[in-house]
Amino acid sequence: MEHYWEKAQQLIPGGVNSPVRSFKGVGGSPFFARQGEGPYLEDEEGRRYIDYVMSYGPLILGHAHPAVVNAASAQAVKGLSYGVPTVLEVEMAELLTQAVPGLEMVRMVNSGTEATMSAIRVSRGVTGRSRIVKFAGSYHGHGDSLLVKAGSGAAAMGIPDSQGVPMALAELTLTVPYNDIEGLKAVFSRFGHEIAAVISEPVAGNMGTVLPSEEFLATIRHLTRQAGALWIVDEVMTGFRVDWGGASRLFGLEPDLVCLAKVIGGGMPVGAYGGKRDYMEQVAPLGPVYQAGTLSGNPVAMAVGLAQLRTIGGPQFYPPLVERTRTLATGLVEAGKRHGIAVSANTIGAMFTLFFRESAPHNFDEVNASDRARYTRFFHGMLEEGIFFPPSPFETAFPSAAHNDETTQATLEAAERVFARI
Ligand SMILES: *Cc1c(COP(=O)(O)O)cnc(C)c1O
């Protein structure tokens, strides 16, 4: 496979089509996947891994679930795209609006990035305002307005977090630490009447899993309402992952706009955004906010997403998966402690992250204060044991319904050996 990796690096930036797949942070080169089956991912050399990356979230039923892959092939033979509406799109819209709080109307897109970019545009369109607020350590895809980090000083203008993002756009994005109620209040007291929307991950998953405080969530809702701004709840990762519907249903949130992707696509390139009817009626062709997509609502993608969501079936699917996730996270922390390692975990639904620090973090600064070098040793140690964790300490691990007692046992036994030498 060295030949292909050489070639990949010549032909594709960094050899990968998304930076998270690179092993740049941990050293070494990624393996090439040949096939997946249930909780296992097999590489081109025939090595089999227990997979906790799971395509970064979509595969909540495991790899190649029969109901999901059969839906893909059954639709594929009837054509891959039509350019006119299908019943599948209506069925998807109906399922999503019934399951997700606040989702009265929904538009399908092709990725999470597209969903958040579009939701931001709607929020600006309906409020006639330009500023948005996001939280440090959150990720909402690679849209220009969202690749922004905090400037210096409290409530300062944002600065680009990537070359190629215009300063003029970055300035419109204000960044507040996650769970920082006072910081959010300060931003609203200074800019409230200029803010189109607050966008937040209802549970942060892209700095590793970090849980919101109830008061933090309540404060976002209160301040946005008071200021006439919208709350965009980005459930791209958490939607149908922490519970049926998502974190909004689990926490009883009242979002104005919601973004979805990952699990709702079952492994196909799918995203969705929607929310209150009044807002979504502003989207073209009904209203003046333009958004479109040649392949949006693609029939194969809809068939696959529907098959996955229907196999999940409802809230009763989640408790065993939540239990397995918790057992795993707790077991890993206990194993680490037995070896004198400072380690903690955050877990919710079917998401967890192990942090090499004494107590579980509440924001990005605390996440950053964990031992990254030790994570790297953990990652490589586990990989040698045939267990695939994300190659970054800032990612979430995703157990699926295909994981079982055997994979949990094997993971904990491997961790015991790895912790002994890291
Ligand atoms: C993955 C993710 C995105 C981006 O989705 P893509 O499909 O990768 O474009 C946006 N928001 C959150 C919370 C995510 O986890």
Short mmCIF file of C-alpha atoms and ligand atoms in Angstrom, two decimals:
data_model
loop_
_atom_site.label_atom_id
_atom_site.label_comp_id
_atom_site.label_asym_id
_atom_site.label_seq_id
_atom_site.Cartn_x
_atom_site.Cartn_y
_atom_site.Cartn_z
CA MET A 1 0.00 0.00 0.00
CA GLU A 2 3.04 2.26 0.28
CA HIS A 3 2.83 2.71 -3.48
CA TYR A 4 -0.74 4.03 -3.21
CA TRP A 5 0.09 6.27 -0.28
CA GLU A 6 3.00 7.77 -2.25
CA LYS A 7 0.71 8.31 -5.20
CA ALA A 8 -2.08 9.69 -3.00
CA GLN A 9 0.27 12.30 -1.58
CA GLN A 10 1.32 13.35 -5.06
CA LEU A 11 -2.21 13.63 -6.38
CA ILE A 12 -4.40 14.63 -3.43
CA PRO A 13 -3.52 17.35 -0.89
CA GLY A 14 -2.01 15.48 2.06
CA GLY A 15 -3.14 12.25 0.43
CA VAL A 16 -6.63 12.64 1.87
CA ASN A 17 -9.93 14.15 0.84
CA SER A 18 -10.62 15.52 4.31
CA PRO A 19 -7.84 16.64 6.70
CA VAL A 20 -9.20 14.65 9.65
CA ARG A 21 -8.23 11.43 7.84
CA SER A 22 -4.57 12.38 7.77
CA PHE A 23 -2.33 10.94 10.48
CA LYS A 24 -0.33 14.17 10.38
CA GLY A 25 -0.94 14.95 14.06
CA VAL A 26 0.05 11.49 15.29
CA GLY A 27 2.65 10.48 12.70
CA GLY A 28 2.62 7.53 10.33
CA SER A 29 0.27 7.04 7.44
CA PRO A 30 -3.41 6.12 7.36
CA PHE A 31 -4.48 2.65 6.26
CA PHE A 32 -6.55 2.14 3.13
CA ALA A 33 -9.95 0.64 3.87
CA ARG A 34 -11.06 -2.33 1.79
CA GLN A 35 -14.38 -3.11 3.42
CA GLY A 36 -16.43 -2.70 6.54
CA GLU A 37 -18.64 -5.18 8.34
CA GLY A 38 -20.61 -4.41 11.50
CA PRO A 39 -18.17 -3.00 14.08
CA TYR A 40 -15.12 -3.94 11.97
CA LEU A 41 -13.14 -2.12 9.34
CA GLU A 42 -10.72 -4.12 7.21
CA ASP A 43 -7.71 -2.59 5.48
CA GLU A 44 -6.27 -3.44 2.07
CA GLU A 45 -3.72 -5.74 3.72
CA GLY A 46 -6.44 -7.76 5.40
CA ARG A 47 -5.97 -6.39 8.94
CA ARG A 48 -9.24 -6.04 10.81
CA TYR A 49 -9.92 -3.22 13.28
CA ILE A 50 -12.67 -2.67 15.81
CA ASP A 51 -13.80 0.70 14.52
CA TYR A 52 -14.76 3.62 16.77
CA VAL A 53 -14.40 6.20 14.01
CA MET A 54 -17.34 4.86 12.05
CA SER A 55 -16.92 7.31 9.20
CA TYR A 56 -16.95 10.10 11.84
CA GLY A 57 -20.50 9.45 12.93
CA PRO A 58 -22.91 8.39 10.20
CA LEU A 59 -22.70 4.61 10.70
CA ILE A 60 -24.79 4.15 13.83
CA LEU A 61 -25.89 0.69 12.67
CA GLY A 62 -22.32 -0.35 11.92
CA HIS A 63 -20.65 -0.90 8.56
CA ALA A 64 -22.64 -2.33 5.67
CA HIS A 65 -25.86 -2.99 7.56
CA PRO A 66 -27.93 -5.21 5.22
CA ALA A 67 -31.05 -3.00 5.35
CA VAL A 68 -28.97 0.04 4.46
CA VAL A 69 -26.87 -1.42 1.64
CA ASN A 70 -29.90 -3.21 0.16
CA ALA A 71 -31.73 0.11 0.03
CA ALA A 72 -28.81 1.58 -1.91
CA SER A 73 -28.68 -1.17 -4.52
CA ALA A 74 -32.47 -1.41 -4.87
CA GLN A 75 -32.65 2.30 -5.66
CA ALA A 76 -29.47 2.42 -7.76
CA VAL A 77 -30.81 0.04 -10.40
CA LYS A 78 -33.77 2.41 -10.91
CA GLY A 79 -31.51 5.37 -11.62
CA LEU A 80 -29.13 7.54 -9.63
CA SER A 81 -30.64 10.99 -10.05
CA TYR A 82 -33.68 12.43 -11.81
CA GLY A 83 -33.88 16.20 -11.46
CA VAL A 84 -37.55 16.03 -10.48
CA PRO A 85 -39.10 15.34 -7.07
CA THR A 86 -39.36 11.82 -5.65
CA VAL A 87 -41.66 10.32 -3.01
CA LEU A 88 -38.48 9.45 -1.07
CA GLU A 89 -37.80 13.14 -0.43
CA VAL A 90 -41.29 13.64 0.97
CA GLU A 91 -40.93 10.59 3.18
CA MET A 92 -37.58 11.86 4.45
CA ALA A 93 -39.02 15.32 5.17
CA GLU A 94 -41.94 13.75 7.01
CA LEU A 95 -39.76 11.49 9.13
CA LEU A 96 -37.38 14.33 10.06
CA THR A 97 -40.08 16.87 10.88
CA GLN A 98 -41.86 14.34 13.10
CA ALA A 99 -38.69 13.41 14.99
CA VAL A 100 -36.88 16.73 15.41
CA PRO A 101 -38.28 19.50 17.64
CA GLY A 102 -38.81 22.83 15.89
CA LEU A 103 -38.40 21.30 12.43
CA GLU A 104 -41.55 22.36 10.61
CA MET A 105 -40.05 22.53 7.13
CA VAL A 106 -36.80 21.07 5.89
CA ARG A 107 -34.54 21.35 2.84
CA MET A 108 -32.16 18.52 1.92
CA VAL A 109 -28.56 19.35 0.96
CA ASN A 110 -25.40 17.27 0.40
CA SER A 111 -23.28 17.80 3.52
CA GLY A 112 -23.23 19.26 6.99
CA THR A 113 -21.21 22.20 5.69
CA GLU A 114 -23.93 23.05 3.20
CA ALA A 115 -26.57 22.76 5.91
CA THR A 116 -24.87 25.23 8.26
CA MET A 117 -23.94 27.68 5.46
CA SER A 118 -27.55 27.68 4.32
CA ALA A 119 -28.97 28.07 7.82
CA ILE A 120 -26.66 31.04 8.41
CA ARG A 121 -27.87 32.61 5.16
CA VAL A 122 -31.50 32.13 6.21
CA SER A 123 -30.83 33.69 9.61
CA ARG A 124 -29.23 36.71 7.94
CA GLY A 125 -32.00 36.89 5.37
CA VAL A 126 -34.86 36.86 7.85
CA THR A 127 -33.30 39.16 10.44
CA GLY A 128 -31.63 41.58 8.01
CA ARG A 129 -28.57 41.39 10.30
CA SER A 130 -25.04 40.22 9.59
CA ARG A 131 -23.28 39.14 12.77
CA ILE A 132 -23.24 35.59 14.01
CA VAL A 133 -22.01 34.08 17.27
CA LYS A 134 -20.29 30.72 17.61
CA PHE A 135 -18.38 28.93 20.35
CA ALA A 136 -14.66 28.19 20.56
CA GLY A 137 -13.75 24.59 19.77
CA SER A 138 -16.99 23.98 17.91
CA TYR A 139 -16.96 23.00 14.24
CA HIS A 140 -19.76 23.78 11.85
CA GLY A 141 -18.20 22.79 8.55
CA HIS A 142 -15.85 24.84 6.38
CA GLY A 143 -18.08 27.73 5.33
CA ASP A 144 -16.28 31.10 5.27
CA SER A 145 -18.30 32.62 8.12
CA LEU A 146 -17.55 29.62 10.31
CA LEU A 147 -13.78 29.27 9.80
CA VAL A 148 -13.21 32.07 12.24
CA LYS A 149 -11.49 32.24 15.63
CA ALA A 150 -11.76 34.75 18.41
CA GLY A 151 -9.73 37.94 18.17
CA SER A 152 -7.93 39.12 21.27
CA GLY A 153 -9.86 40.62 24.16
CA ALA A 154 -13.40 39.96 25.34
CA ALA A 155 -16.12 40.32 22.73
CA ALA A 156 -13.57 41.18 20.04
CA MET A 157 -14.20 40.78 16.30
CA GLY A 158 -13.34 37.43 14.83
CA ILE A 159 -10.28 36.80 12.68
CA PRO A 160 -9.95 34.22 9.88
CA ASP A 161 -9.01 30.72 11.01
CA SER A 162 -7.97 29.86 7.45
CA GLN A 163 -6.17 31.63 4.65
CA GLY A 164 -8.71 32.57 2.03
CA VAL A 165 -11.40 33.73 4.43
CA PRO A 166 -11.87 37.49 3.93
CA MET A 167 -11.27 39.61 7.02
CA ALA A 168 -14.45 41.51 6.22
CA LEU A 169 -16.46 38.32 6.65
CA ALA A 170 -14.53 37.00 9.66
CA GLU A 171 -15.19 40.22 11.55
CA LEU A 172 -18.88 39.41 11.49
CA THR A 173 -18.39 36.19 13.46
CA LEU A 174 -18.02 36.54 17.23
CA THR A 175 -16.56 33.64 19.17
CA VAL A 176 -17.33 32.90 22.82
CA PRO A 177 -15.91 30.03 24.94
CA TYR A 178 -18.25 27.01 25.20
CA ASN A 179 -20.34 27.05 28.40
CA ASP A 180 -19.32 30.68 29.05
CA ILE A 181 -22.55 32.34 30.13
CA GLU A 182 -20.99 35.65 31.13
CA GLY A 183 -19.04 35.84 27.87
CA LEU A 184 -22.22 35.30 25.89
CA LYS A 185 -24.05 37.96 27.87
CA ALA A 186 -21.21 40.40 27.22
CA VAL A 187 -21.40 39.80 23.47
CA PHE A 188 -25.16 40.30 23.47
CA SER A 189 -25.03 43.45 25.54
CA ARG A 190 -22.58 44.96 23.07
CA PHE A 191 -23.84 43.59 19.73
CA GLY A 192 -27.32 42.15 20.47
CA HIS A 193 -29.22 44.22 17.91
CA GLU A 194 -26.73 43.27 15.16
CA ILE A 195 -26.73 39.51 15.75
CA ALA A 196 -28.54 37.37 13.17
CA ALA A 197 -27.93 34.06 14.93
CA VAL A 198 -26.10 32.03 17.50
CA ILE A 199 -24.94 28.72 16.06
CA SER A 200 -24.06 26.00 18.54
CA GLU A 201 -23.43 22.30 18.78
CA PRO A 202 -26.01 21.26 21.43
CA VAL A 203 -23.34 18.88 22.67
CA ALA A 204 -19.88 19.79 21.41
CA GLY A 205 -18.34 16.89 19.51
CA ASN A 206 -15.59 18.47 17.46
CA MET A 207 -13.21 19.31 20.31
CA GLY A 208 -13.93 15.83 21.60
CA THR A 209 -17.21 15.38 23.41
CA VAL A 210 -17.96 18.32 25.74
CA LEU A 211 -21.31 18.60 27.48
CA PRO A 212 -23.27 21.84 27.78
CA SER A 213 -24.57 23.03 31.12
CA GLU A 214 -28.34 23.39 31.32
CA GLU A 215 -27.91 27.04 32.20
CA PHE A 216 -25.71 27.62 29.16
CA LEU A 217 -28.40 26.23 26.85
CA ALA A 218 -31.11 28.24 28.61
CA THR A 219 -29.01 31.39 28.33
CA ILE A 220 -28.55 30.99 24.57
CA ARG A 221 -32.31 30.60 24.15
CA HIS A 222 -33.09 33.54 26.40
CA LEU A 223 -30.57 35.98 24.92
CA THR A 224 -31.37 35.18 21.29
CA ARG A 225 -35.11 35.62 21.88
CA GLN A 226 -34.61 38.85 23.74
CA ALA A 227 -32.39 40.26 20.98
CA GLY A 228 -34.51 39.06 18.07
CA ALA A 229 -31.75 36.71 16.91
CA LEU A 230 -32.19 33.10 15.81
CA TRP A 231 -30.73 30.04 17.47
CA ILE A 232 -29.26 27.60 14.95
CA VAL A 233 -28.81 24.25 16.66
CA ASP A 234 -26.18 22.32 14.70
CA GLU A 235 -27.17 18.70 15.16
CA VAL A 236 -25.01 17.44 12.30
CA MET A 237 -23.19 15.14 14.73
CA THR A 238 -25.76 14.80 17.52
CA GLY A 239 -28.86 14.32 15.36
CA PHE A 240 -30.13 10.71 15.82
CA ARG A 241 -26.79 10.04 17.56
CA VAL A 242 -27.43 11.11 21.17
CA ASP A 243 -31.11 10.15 20.93
CA TRP A 244 -33.94 9.77 18.42
CA GLY A 245 -34.22 13.19 16.76
CA GLY A 246 -31.19 14.52 18.56
CA ALA A 247 -30.03 16.64 21.46
CA SER A 248 -32.92 19.08 21.01
CA ARG A 249 -35.36 16.33 21.83
CA LEU A 250 -33.18 14.95 24.62
CA PHE A 251 -32.76 18.35 26.32
CA GLY A 252 -36.13 19.84 25.36
CA LEU A 253 -34.58 22.68 23.33
CA GLU A 254 -36.58 25.04 21.16
CA PRO A 255 -34.35 25.79 18.17
CA ASP A 256 -35.29 28.27 15.42
CA LEU A 257 -33.24 26.44 12.81
CA VAL A 258 -31.69 22.97 12.93
CA CYS A 259 -28.87 21.45 10.87
CA LEU A 260 -28.59 17.72 10.29
CA ALA A 261 -26.30 15.35 8.35
CA LYS A 262 -24.18 12.26 9.21
CA VAL A 263 -26.64 9.70 10.72
CA ILE A 264 -29.60 10.85 8.58
CA GLY A 265 -27.59 9.95 5.46
CA GLY A 266 -26.54 6.48 6.58
CA GLY A 267 -23.10 6.97 4.98
CA MET A 268 -24.23 8.85 1.86
CA PRO A 269 -23.40 12.55 1.28
CA VAL A 270 -26.47 14.09 2.91
CA GLY A 271 -27.31 17.16 4.95
CA ALA A 272 -30.50 18.98 5.87
CA TYR A 273 -31.51 22.27 7.40
CA GLY A 274 -34.87 23.50 8.49
CA GLY A 275 -36.93 24.97 11.25
CA LYS A 276 -39.82 27.30 11.77
CA ARG A 277 -42.14 27.57 8.80
CA ASP A 278 -41.95 31.38 8.76
CA TYR A 279 -38.19 31.22 8.29
CA MET A 280 -38.10 28.35 5.80
CA GLU A 281 -40.74 30.05 3.66
CA GLN A 282 -38.09 32.68 2.97
CA VAL A 283 -36.06 30.10 1.01
CA ALA A 284 -36.19 30.02 -2.82
CA PRO A 285 -38.41 29.40 -4.73
CA LEU A 286 -40.89 30.63 -2.08
CA GLY A 287 -38.80 33.52 -0.82
CA PRO A 288 -35.77 35.73 -1.42
CA VAL A 289 -33.07 33.60 0.29
CA TYR A 290 -31.38 31.62 -2.48
CA GLN A 291 -30.17 28.07 -1.97
CA ALA A 292 -30.10 25.18 -4.44
CA GLY A 293 -28.45 21.84 -5.32
CA THR A 294 -28.35 19.67 -8.46
CA LEU A 295 -28.06 16.47 -6.43
CA SER A 296 -29.88 17.60 -3.27
CA GLY A 297 -32.41 15.01 -2.10
CA ASN A 298 -30.65 12.44 -4.29
CA PRO A 299 -32.82 9.30 -4.50
CA VAL A 300 -30.08 6.82 -3.54
CA ALA A 301 -29.06 9.02 -0.61
CA MET A 302 -32.69 9.37 0.50
CA ALA A 303 -33.32 5.62 0.22
CA VAL A 304 -30.22 4.88 2.27
CA GLY A 305 -30.96 7.52 4.91
CA LEU A 306 -34.56 6.38 5.23
CA ALA A 307 -33.49 2.75 5.54
CA GLN A 308 -31.10 3.63 8.35
CA LEU A 309 -33.60 5.84 10.20
CA ARG A 310 -36.39 3.26 9.83
CA THR A 311 -34.12 0.51 11.11
CA ILE A 312 -33.31 2.67 14.12
CA GLY A 313 -37.08 3.02 14.39
CA GLY A 314 -37.44 5.33 17.39
CA PRO A 315 -36.29 6.22 20.90
CA GLN A 316 -36.28 2.59 22.08
CA PHE A 317 -33.18 1.97 19.94
CA TYR A 318 -30.93 4.13 22.10
CA PRO A 319 -30.79 2.87 25.72
CA PRO A 320 -28.71 -0.27 25.01
CA LEU A 321 -26.31 1.75 22.84
CA VAL A 322 -26.02 4.48 25.47
CA GLU A 323 -25.33 1.80 28.07
CA ARG A 324 -22.62 0.19 25.92
CA THR A 325 -21.02 3.59 25.31
CA ARG A 326 -20.97 4.36 29.02
CA THR A 327 -19.58 0.92 29.93
CA LEU A 328 -16.78 1.40 27.44
CA ALA A 329 -15.92 4.96 28.51
CA THR A 330 -16.04 4.08 32.22
CA GLY A 331 -14.03 0.92 31.66
CA LEU A 332 -11.33 2.83 29.78
CA VAL A 333 -11.07 5.48 32.49
CA GLU A 334 -10.86 2.83 35.21
CA ALA A 335 -8.19 0.93 33.31
CA GLY A 336 -6.18 4.12 32.87
CA LYS A 337 -6.44 4.96 36.57
CA ARG A 338 -5.25 1.47 37.51
CA HIS A 339 -2.06 2.33 35.65
CA GLY A 340 -1.74 5.71 37.36
CA ILE A 341 -2.70 7.68 34.26
CA ALA A 342 -4.56 10.99 34.54
CA VAL A 343 -7.55 10.25 32.32
CA SER A 344 -11.22 11.23 32.18
CA ALA A 345 -14.10 10.91 29.73
CA ASN A 346 -17.15 12.77 28.57
CA THR A 347 -19.98 10.63 27.29
CA ILE A 348 -23.54 11.13 26.08
CA GLY A 349 -25.73 9.02 23.82
CA ALA A 350 -23.45 7.07 21.51
CA MET A 351 -20.58 9.58 21.74
CA PHE A 352 -17.56 9.65 24.01
CA THR A 353 -14.06 11.06 24.23
CA LEU A 354 -11.21 10.02 26.44
CA PHE A 355 -9.18 12.99 27.71
CA PHE A 356 -5.72 12.57 29.16
CA ARG A 357 -6.30 14.96 32.04
CA GLU A 358 -7.55 14.50 35.58
CA SER A 359 -11.08 15.89 35.18
CA ALA A 360 -13.42 15.98 32.21
CA PRO A 361 -13.23 19.32 30.31
CA HIS A 362 -16.04 21.87 29.90
CA ASN A 363 -14.54 24.05 27.18
CA PHE A 364 -11.80 24.23 24.55
CA ASP A 365 -9.13 25.64 26.88
CA GLU A 366 -9.60 22.69 29.22
CA VAL A 367 -9.58 20.27 26.28
CA ASN A 368 -6.31 21.83 25.15
CA ALA A 369 -4.82 21.29 28.59
CA SER A 370 -4.91 17.52 28.13
CA ASP A 371 -1.82 15.42 27.37
CA ARG A 372 -1.71 15.20 23.59
CA ALA A 373 1.54 13.26 23.42
CA ARG A 374 -0.04 10.57 25.57
CA TYR A 375 -3.10 10.50 23.32
CA THR A 376 -0.79 9.87 20.37
CA ARG A 377 0.80 6.92 22.19
CA PHE A 378 -2.66 5.64 23.11
CA PHE A 379 -3.84 5.95 19.50
CA HIS A 380 -0.86 4.04 18.05
CA GLY A 381 -0.94 1.46 20.84
CA MET A 382 -4.61 0.73 20.23
CA LEU A 383 -4.12 0.64 16.46
CA GLU A 384 -1.41 -2.01 16.92
CA GLU A 385 -3.94 -3.93 19.00
CA GLY A 386 -6.41 -3.75 16.10
CA ILE A 387 -8.58 -0.98 17.51
CA PHE A 388 -9.18 2.18 15.54
CA PHE A 389 -9.75 5.36 17.54
CA PRO A 390 -9.73 8.79 15.85
CA PRO A 391 -6.20 9.98 15.08
CA SER A 392 -6.86 13.27 16.86
CA PRO A 393 -7.40 13.92 20.58
CA PHE A 394 -10.10 16.42 19.56
CA GLU A 395 -12.50 13.92 18.05
CA THR A 396 -15.40 11.91 19.35
CA ALA A 397 -15.51 8.11 19.34
CA PHE A 398 -18.69 6.58 17.92
CA PRO A 399 -19.85 3.18 19.12
CA SER A 400 -22.57 1.67 16.93
CA ALA A 401 -25.40 -0.79 17.43
CA ALA A 402 -23.16 -3.39 15.77
CA HIS A 403 -20.63 -3.18 18.60
CA ASN A 404 -21.22 -5.89 21.16
CA ASP A 405 -19.96 -7.44 24.40
CA GLU A 406 -17.11 -9.05 22.51
CA THR A 407 -15.85 -5.76 21.02
CA THR A 408 -16.19 -3.99 24.39
CA GLN A 409 -14.26 -6.78 26.12
CA ALA A 410 -11.55 -6.79 23.44
CA THR A 411 -11.24 -3.00 23.60
CA LEU A 412 -10.89 -2.93 27.38
CA GLU A 413 -8.34 -5.75 27.39
CA ALA A 414 -6.29 -4.03 24.72
CA ALA A 415 -6.48 -0.73 26.63
CA GLU A 416 -5.17 -2.48 29.74
CA ARG A 417 -2.06 -3.55 27.80
CA VAL A 418 -1.66 -0.16 26.11
CA PHE A 419 -2.04 1.86 29.33
CA ALA A 420 0.70 -0.28 30.88
CA ARG A 421 3.20 1.10 28.36
CA ILE A 422 2.14 4.69 27.72
C1 LIG B 1 -19.30 17.07 10.72
C2 LIG B 1 -19.90 18.33 11.16
C3 LIG B 1 -20.18 19.39 10.27
C4 LIG B 1 -19.74 19.35 8.84
O1 LIG B 1 -20.39 18.34 8.12
P1 LIG B 1 -19.74 17.84 6.73
O2 LIG B 1 -20.74 16.84 6.23
O3 LIG B 1 -18.42 17.27 7.07
O4 LIG B 1 -19.63 19.03 5.85
C5 LIG B 1 -20.86 20.49 10.74
N1 LIG B 1 -21.24 20.58 12.03
C6 LIG B 1 -20.98 19.61 12.92
C7 LIG B 1 -21.45 19.75 14.33
C8 LIG B 1 -20.29 18.45 12.52
O5 LIG B 1 -20.01 17.51 13.42
#
